[in-house]
CSV table of C-alpha atoms and ligand atoms in Angstrom, one decimal:
chain,number,residue,atom,x,y,z
A,142,MET,CA,0.2,-26.4,-1.6
A,143,PRO,CA,2.0,-25.9,1.3
A,144,ASP,CA,3.5,-21.5,2.0
A,145,GLN,CA,7.1,-22.5,1.2
A,146,ASN,CA,6.1,-23.5,-2.7
A,147,ARG,CA,4.4,-20.7,-3.3
A,148,ARG,CA,5.3,-17.4,-3.7
A,149,ILE,CA,4.9,-15.0,-0.7
A,150,VAL,CA,3.1,-11.6,-1.0
A,151,VAL,CA,2.1,-9.3,1.8
A,152,VAL,CA,0.0,-6.4,1.0
A,153,THR,CA,-0.8,-3.6,3.7
A,154,GLY,CA,-4.6,-1.8,3.8
A,155,GLY,CA,-6.0,-5.4,1.6
A,156,SER,CA,-9.6,-5.0,3.4
A,157,ARG,CA,-11.2,-2.0,0.2
A,158,GLY,CA,-9.8,0.4,-2.1
A,159,ILE,CA,-6.9,0.0,-4.2
A,160,GLY,CA,-5.2,-2.1,-1.8
A,161,ARG,CA,-7.7,-5.2,-2.5
A,162,ALA,CA,-7.9,-4.7,-6.4
A,163,ILE,CA,-3.7,-5.0,-6.0
A,164,CYS,CA,-4.8,-8.3,-3.6
A,165,LEU,CA,-6.2,-10.0,-6.6
A,166,SER,CA,-4.4,-9.1,-9.2
A,167,PHE,CA,-1.8,-11.1,-7.2
A,168,ALA,CA,-4.4,-13.7,-6.7
A,169,GLY,CA,-3.0,-17.6,-8.5
A,170,PRO,CA,-3.0,-21.2,-7.3
A,171,ASP,CA,0.9,-20.6,-6.6
A,172,THR,CA,0.4,-17.3,-3.8
A,173,HIS,CA,-0.7,-16.7,-0.9
A,174,ILE,CA,-1.6,-13.6,0.0
A,175,TYR,CA,-0.7,-11.9,3.5
A,176,PHE,CA,-3.0,-8.7,4.0
A,177,ASN,CA,-3.8,-6.3,6.4
A,178,TYR,CA,-6.4,-3.7,7.5
A,179,PHE,CA,-7.1,-2.6,10.9
A,180,ALA,CA,-10.2,-3.3,13.3
A,181,PRO,CA,-9.7,-2.2,16.4
A,182,GLY,CA,-12.3,-1.9,19.4
A,183,ASP,CA,-15.9,-3.7,19.7
A,184,PHE,CA,-17.3,-1.6,17.0
A,185,ALA,CA,-15.0,-3.0,13.7
A,186,ALA,CA,-17.6,-5.2,11.8
A,187,ALA,CA,-17.3,-3.8,8.7
A,188,GLU,CA,-13.6,-3.9,8.6
A,189,ILE,CA,-13.1,-7.7,9.1
A,190,ALA,CA,-16.6,-8.0,6.8
A,191,ALA,CA,-14.3,-5.8,3.8
A,192,ALA,CA,-11.0,-8.1,4.6
A,193,ALA,CA,-13.2,-11.0,4.9
A,194,GLU,CA,-15.0,-10.0,1.2
A,195,THR,CA,-11.1,-9.5,-0.4
A,196,GLU,CA,-10.6,-13.6,1.2
A,197,LYS,CA,-13.3,-14.8,-0.4
A,198,LEU,CA,-13.1,-13.1,-4.2
A,199,VAL,CA,-9.1,-13.9,-3.9
A,200,SER,CA,-10.3,-17.8,-3.2
A,201,GLY,CA,-12.9,-17.1,-6.2
A,202,LEU,CA,-9.4,-16.7,-8.4
A,203,GLY,CA,-8.6,-20.2,-7.2
A,204,GLY,CA,-5.8,-17.9,-4.8
A,205,LEU,CA,-5.3,-18.0,-0.9
A,206,ALA,CA,-5.3,-14.9,1.3
A,207,THR,CA,-5.0,-14.3,4.8
A,208,GLY,CA,-6.2,-10.9,7.0
A,209,LEU,CA,-4.9,-9.5,10.1
A,210,SER,CA,-5.8,-6.9,11.8
A,211,VAL,CA,-3.3,-5.6,12.4
A,212,ASN,CA,-2.1,-1.2,12.8
A,213,VAL,CA,0.9,-0.6,10.3
A,214,ALA,CA,1.5,2.1,12.8
A,215,SER,CA,2.6,0.2,15.3
A,216,GLU,CA,6.1,-0.9,15.0
A,217,LYS,CA,5.4,-3.7,17.5
A,218,ASP,CA,2.1,-5.0,15.6
A,219,VAL,CA,3.8,-4.8,12.7
A,220,SER,CA,6.7,-7.1,13.7
A,221,SER,CA,4.7,-10.2,14.9
A,222,PHE,CA,2.6,-9.8,12.3
A,223,PHE,CA,5.9,-10.3,9.8
A,224,LYS,CA,7.2,-12.7,12.9
A,225,THR,CA,3.6,-14.7,11.9
A,226,ILE,CA,4.3,-14.9,8.4
A,227,ILE,CA,8.0,-15.5,8.1
A,228,ASP,CA,7.9,-18.2,11.2
A,229,LYS,CA,5.2,-19.9,8.8
A,230,THR,CA,6.5,-19.3,5.0
A,231,LYS,CA,10.6,-18.3,5.2
A,232,GLN,CA,9.7,-16.0,3.0
A,233,VAL,CA,8.7,-12.6,1.5
A,234,ASP,CA,8.7,-12.2,-1.9
A,235,VAL,CA,6.8,-9.4,-2.0
A,236,LEU,CA,6.0,-6.0,0.0
A,237,VAL,CA,3.6,-3.6,-1.2
A,238,ASN,CA,2.6,-0.6,1.4
A,239,ASN,CA,-0.9,0.6,0.2
A,240,ALA,CA,-2.5,1.4,3.5
A,241,GLY,CA,-3.4,4.9,4.6
A,242,ILE,CA,-5.4,7.7,5.4
A,243,THR,CA,-6.5,10.9,4.9
A,244,ARG,CA,-8.0,13.7,8.0
A,245,ASP,CA,-7.8,17.0,5.5
A,246,GLY,CA,-7.4,20.7,7.1
A,247,LEU,CA,-6.3,23.4,6.3
A,248,LEU,CA,-2.3,24.3,8.0
A,249,VAL,CA,-3.7,26.8,10.4
A,250,ARG,CA,-6.7,24.5,11.6
A,251,MET,CA,-5.3,21.0,11.3
A,252,LYS,CA,-4.8,19.7,14.4
A,253,GLU,CA,-1.4,17.7,15.5
A,254,LYS,CA,-3.2,14.9,16.0
A,255,ASP,CA,-4.4,14.8,12.4
A,256,TRP,CA,-1.0,15.7,11.6
A,257,ASP,CA,0.2,12.3,13.2
A,258,ALA,CA,-2.1,9.7,12.4
A,259,VAL,CA,-1.6,10.3,8.7
A,260,LEU,CA,2.5,10.6,8.6
A,261,ASP,CA,2.0,7.7,11.1
A,262,ILE,CA,-0.2,6.0,9.1
A,263,ASN,CA,1.1,6.5,5.6
A,264,LEU,CA,4.4,7.1,6.1
A,265,LYS,CA,5.8,5.5,9.3
A,266,GLY,CA,3.3,2.9,8.5
A,267,ALA,CA,5.2,2.2,5.3
A,268,PHE,CA,9.3,2.5,7.1
A,269,ASN,CA,8.0,0.1,9.4
A,270,CYS,CA,7.4,-2.8,7.3
A,271,MET,CA,10.4,-2.3,5.0
A,272,LYS,CA,12.3,-2.4,7.7
A,273,VAL,CA,10.5,-6.0,8.7
A,274,ALA,CA,10.7,-7.7,5.4
A,275,ALA,CA,13.5,-6.4,4.1
A,276,ARG,CA,15.5,-8.4,6.9
A,277,THR,CA,13.9,-11.7,5.0
A,278,MET,CA,14.6,-10.4,1.5
A,279,MET,CA,18.2,-9.5,2.0
A,280,LYS,CA,18.8,-13.4,3.5
A,281,GLN,CA,17.2,-14.2,0.3
A,282,ARG,CA,19.2,-11.9,-2.4
A,283,PHE,CA,15.8,-10.7,-3.4
A,284,GLY,CA,12.8,-9.2,-3.3
A,285,CYS,CA,9.8,-6.2,-4.2
A,286,ILE,CA,9.0,-3.6,-2.6
A,287,ILE,CA,6.5,-1.2,-4.0
A,288,ASN,CA,4.9,1.7,-1.6
A,289,ILE,CA,2.0,3.4,-3.1
A,290,ALA,CA,2.9,8.2,-3.0
A,291,SER,CA,0.4,9.7,-4.4
A,292,VAL,CA,0.4,12.2,-7.3
A,293,VAL,CA,-0.1,15.5,-4.7
A,294,GLY,CA,3.6,14.1,-3.4
A,295,ALA,CA,5.0,15.6,-6.9
A,296,THR,CA,2.3,18.4,-7.4
A,297,GLY,CA,0.9,19.9,-3.2
A,298,ASN,CA,-2.3,20.1,-2.6
A,299,PRO,CA,-4.1,23.4,-0.3
A,300,GLY,CA,-5.8,21.6,3.1
A,301,GLN,CA,-3.4,18.6,2.4
A,302,ALA,CA,-0.6,19.3,3.8
A,303,ASN,CA,-0.2,15.9,6.2
A,304,TYR,CA,-1.0,14.3,3.5
A,305,VAL,CA,1.4,15.3,0.7
A,306,ALA,CA,4.7,15.5,3.0
A,307,SER,CA,3.6,11.4,3.7
A,308,LYS,CA,3.6,10.8,0.4
A,309,ALA,CA,6.2,12.9,-0.6
A,310,GLY,CA,8.0,11.4,2.2
A,311,ILE,CA,7.3,7.9,0.8
A,312,ILE,CA,8.8,9.0,-2.9
A,313,GLY,CA,11.6,10.3,-0.8
A,314,LEU,CA,12.0,6.8,0.8
A,315,THR,CA,11.5,4.8,-1.9
A,316,LYS,CA,14.9,5.9,-3.6
A,317,ALA,CA,17.0,5.4,-0.3
A,318,VAL,CA,16.0,2.1,0.3
A,319,ALA,CA,16.1,1.3,-3.2
A,320,LEU,CA,19.5,2.2,-3.0
A,321,GLU,CA,19.5,0.4,-0.1
A,322,LEU,CA,19.3,-3.1,-0.9
A,323,ALA,CA,20.1,-2.9,-4.4
A,324,SER,CA,23.2,-4.9,-4.2
A,325,ARG,CA,20.5,-7.6,-2.7
A,326,GLY,CA,18.7,-7.9,-5.5
A,327,ILE,CA,15.6,-6.3,-3.9
A,328,THR,CA,13.5,-3.9,-6.0
A,329,VAL,CA,11.8,-0.5,-4.5
A,330,ASN,CA,9.6,1.3,-6.0
A,331,ALA,CA,6.6,3.7,-5.5
A,332,VAL,CA,3.6,3.9,-8.1
A,333,ALA,CA,1.7,7.3,-7.2
A,334,PRO,CA,-1.9,7.3,-7.7
A,335,GLY,CA,-3.9,9.9,-9.0
A,336,PHE,CA,-7.6,10.4,-9.1
A,337,ILE,CA,-8.8,7.0,-8.3
A,338,GLU,CA,-12.5,6.1,-7.4
A,339,THR,CA,-12.2,5.0,-3.7
A,340,ASP,CA,-13.6,5.2,0.1
A,341,MET,CA,-11.2,7.5,0.5
A,342,THR,CA,-12.1,9.9,-2.6
A,343,ALA,CA,-16.2,8.9,-2.4
A,344,SER,CA,-16.9,11.1,0.7
A,345,LEU,CA,-16.0,14.4,-1.8
A,346,SER,CA,-18.8,16.6,-3.0
A,347,ASP,CA,-20.5,16.1,-7.0
A,348,LYS,CA,-18.9,19.5,-7.3
A,349,ALA,CA,-14.8,18.8,-6.2
A,350,LYS,CA,-15.3,15.4,-7.7
A,351,GLU,CA,-16.3,17.0,-11.1
A,352,ALA,CA,-13.1,19.1,-10.9
A,353,MET,CA,-11.1,16.9,-10.6
A,354,THR,CA,-12.4,14.7,-13.2
A,355,SER,CA,-11.9,18.2,-15.6
A,356,GLN,CA,-8.3,18.2,-14.4
A,357,ILE,CA,-7.5,14.9,-16.2
A,358,PRO,CA,-6.6,15.3,-20.3
A,359,LEU,CA,-8.1,11.1,-20.4
A,360,GLY,CA,-11.4,12.2,-19.0
A,361,ARG,CA,-12.0,9.9,-15.9
A,362,ALA,CA,-11.5,8.5,-12.6
A,363,GLY,CA,-8.7,6.1,-12.5
A,364,LYS,CA,-10.2,3.1,-11.0
A,365,PRO,CA,-8.0,1.1,-8.1
A,366,GLU,CA,-7.3,-2.4,-11.7
A,367,ASP,CA,-5.7,0.4,-12.9
A,368,VAL,CA,-3.0,1.0,-10.2
A,369,ALA,CA,-2.8,-1.9,-8.9
A,370,ALA,CA,-2.2,-3.7,-12.5
A,371,VAL,CA,1.0,-1.5,-12.6
A,372,VAL,CA,2.0,-2.6,-9.0
A,373,ALA,CA,1.3,-6.4,-10.7
A,374,PHE,CA,4.1,-5.2,-13.1
A,375,LEU,CA,6.5,-3.7,-10.6
A,376,ALA,CA,6.6,-7.2,-8.9
A,377,SER,CA,6.9,-9.4,-12.4
A,378,LYS,CA,10.0,-11.2,-13.9
A,379,SER,CA,9.7,-8.3,-16.2
A,380,ALA,CA,10.1,-5.2,-14.1
A,381,ALA,CA,14.0,-6.9,-12.8
A,382,TYR,CA,15.8,-3.2,-13.9
A,383,ILE,CA,13.8,-1.5,-12.4
A,384,THR,CA,13.9,-0.1,-9.5
A,385,GLY,CA,13.5,3.9,-7.1
A,386,GLN,CA,11.2,4.5,-9.7
A,387,VAL,CA,8.3,6.9,-9.7
A,388,ILE,CA,5.4,5.4,-11.9
A,389,HIS,CA,2.4,7.7,-12.5
A,390,VAL,CA,-0.8,5.9,-12.6
A,391,ASN,CA,-3.1,9.2,-13.4
A,392,GLY,CA,-4.4,9.7,-16.8
A,393,GLY,CA,-2.2,12.5,-17.6
A,394,MET,CA,-3.2,14.8,-14.9
A,395,TYR,CA,0.7,15.0,-14.0
A,396,MET,CA,3.2,15.0,-16.4
B,94,LIG,P1,-9.7,3.5,0.7
B,94,LIG,O1,-10.3,2.8,0.2
B,94,LIG,O2,-10.0,4.1,2.1
B,94,LIG,O3,-8.5,2.1,2.3
B,94,LIG,C1,-7.7,2.0,2.9
B,94,LIG,C2,-7.3,0.6,3.3
B,94,LIG,O4,-5.9,0.8,4.3
B,94,LIG,C3,-8.3,-0.3,3.8
B,94,LIG,O5,-7.8,-2.0,3.6
B,94,LIG,C4,-8.2,0.4,5.6
B,94,LIG,O6,-8.3,-0.5,6.2
B,94,LIG,C5,-6.6,0.1,5.2
B,94,LIG,N1,-6.0,1.3,6.8
B,94,LIG,C6,-6.0,2.3,6.6
B,94,LIG,N2,-5.4,2.9,8.0
B,94,LIG,C7,-4.4,0.8,8.7
B,94,LIG,C8,-4.0,0.9,10.1
B,94,LIG,N3,-3.5,2.0,10.4
B,94,LIG,N4,-3.6,0.0,9.7
B,94,LIG,C9,-3.5,-1.0,8.4
B,94,LIG,N5,-3.8,-0.7,7.4
B,94,LIG,C10,-4.6,0.7,7.5
B,94,LIG,O7,-8.5,4.1,0.2
B,94,LIG,P2,-7.5,3.8,-1.2
B,94,LIG,O8,-7.9,4.6,-1.5
B,94,LIG,O9,-8.1,2.4,-1.3
B,94,LIG,O10,-6.2,4.3,-1.4
B,94,LIG,C11,-5.0,3.6,-0.5
B,94,LIG,C12,-3.7,3.9,-1.3
B,94,LIG,O11,-3.5,4.3,-2.4
B,94,LIG,C13,-3.6,4.6,0.2
B,94,LIG,O12,-1.9,4.9,0.9
B,94,LIG,C14,-3.7,6.4,0.2
B,94,LIG,O13,-3.0,7.1,-0.1
B,94,LIG,C15,-3.7,6.4,-2.0
B,94,LIG,N6,-3.8,7.0,-2.9
B,94,LIG,C16,-4.9,6.8,-3.0
B,94,LIG,C17,-5.9,7.8,-3.6
B,94,LIG,C18,-7.0,7.7,-4.7
B,94,LIG,O14,-7.7,9.1,-5.3
B,94,LIG,N7,-8.6,6.7,-3.6
B,94,LIG,C19,-4.8,8.3,-5.2
B,94,LIG,C20,-3.9,8.0,-3.9
B,94,LIG,C21,-3.0,7.9,-4.0
B,94,LIG,P3,-9.2,-0.4,7.4
B,94,LIG,O15,-11.0,-0.4,6.4
B,94,LIG,O16,-9.4,-2.2,7.9
B,94,LIG,O17,-9.5,1.0,7.6
């Protein structure tokens, strides 16, 4: 089936974790999922293998996914990523800004490079992608943008000043862009996960994981699929009247 007859879904950071689950939630015969990940240099075999695994899993569900190595923090790389997609498809129906990193540390010890890396990838990355995708969506007079925030963007968290600032920024960015694009039939929402089992949280000590889980009324960490299901809903026709919202997916740890 040519791309012109498919729903075109773009997911950033789709090679692992929540991003992979989001890709799988969109997998189907009528959809082409373009996702990115970032595999710089000559030592990126694991990143490339993870992206290939996402493509394979989507294909196993009867869908089509194409993964490309793109640094979302680079405006130039993002422009050429979307050019590749739009030259082929002429459309972007859904954009999910999911790529994100942590570089934790207390404020007084936080290095400038760790502040910059987190803000550049988590916040500027979403801005870069929305800016390009919005041009095509405005011409279509249709589109759904979903930004992955975090519960800590609402609550704050010690040791994560950079990450919290990026996620609070994502929430503000979502609302501003929702207001700008609403008249063109484009919805813009954020999903704020709580504590989700992925590589990002795997490095926490068992003690820290137990402390997190004890704060969750539903009594368990979330799974990437718990987040992906809400993203898929926000991109569906059933959510056509929802824009500018932040949907929390956190087992009740913040209400
Ligand atoms: P993850 O397992 O570490 O996966 C991160 C993904 O982002 C990977 O695909 C990674 O690709 C990609 N990525 C990183 N830097 C990139 C860059 N510069 N350009 C393009 N892609 C890049 O993380 P996750 O836990 O699934 O988190 C996904 C999102 O959910 C993030 O925005 C995170 O902040 C948010 N979140 C997570 C949790 C949680 O508890 N896990 C809670 C709240 C919010 P490579 O492997 O190639 O680097």
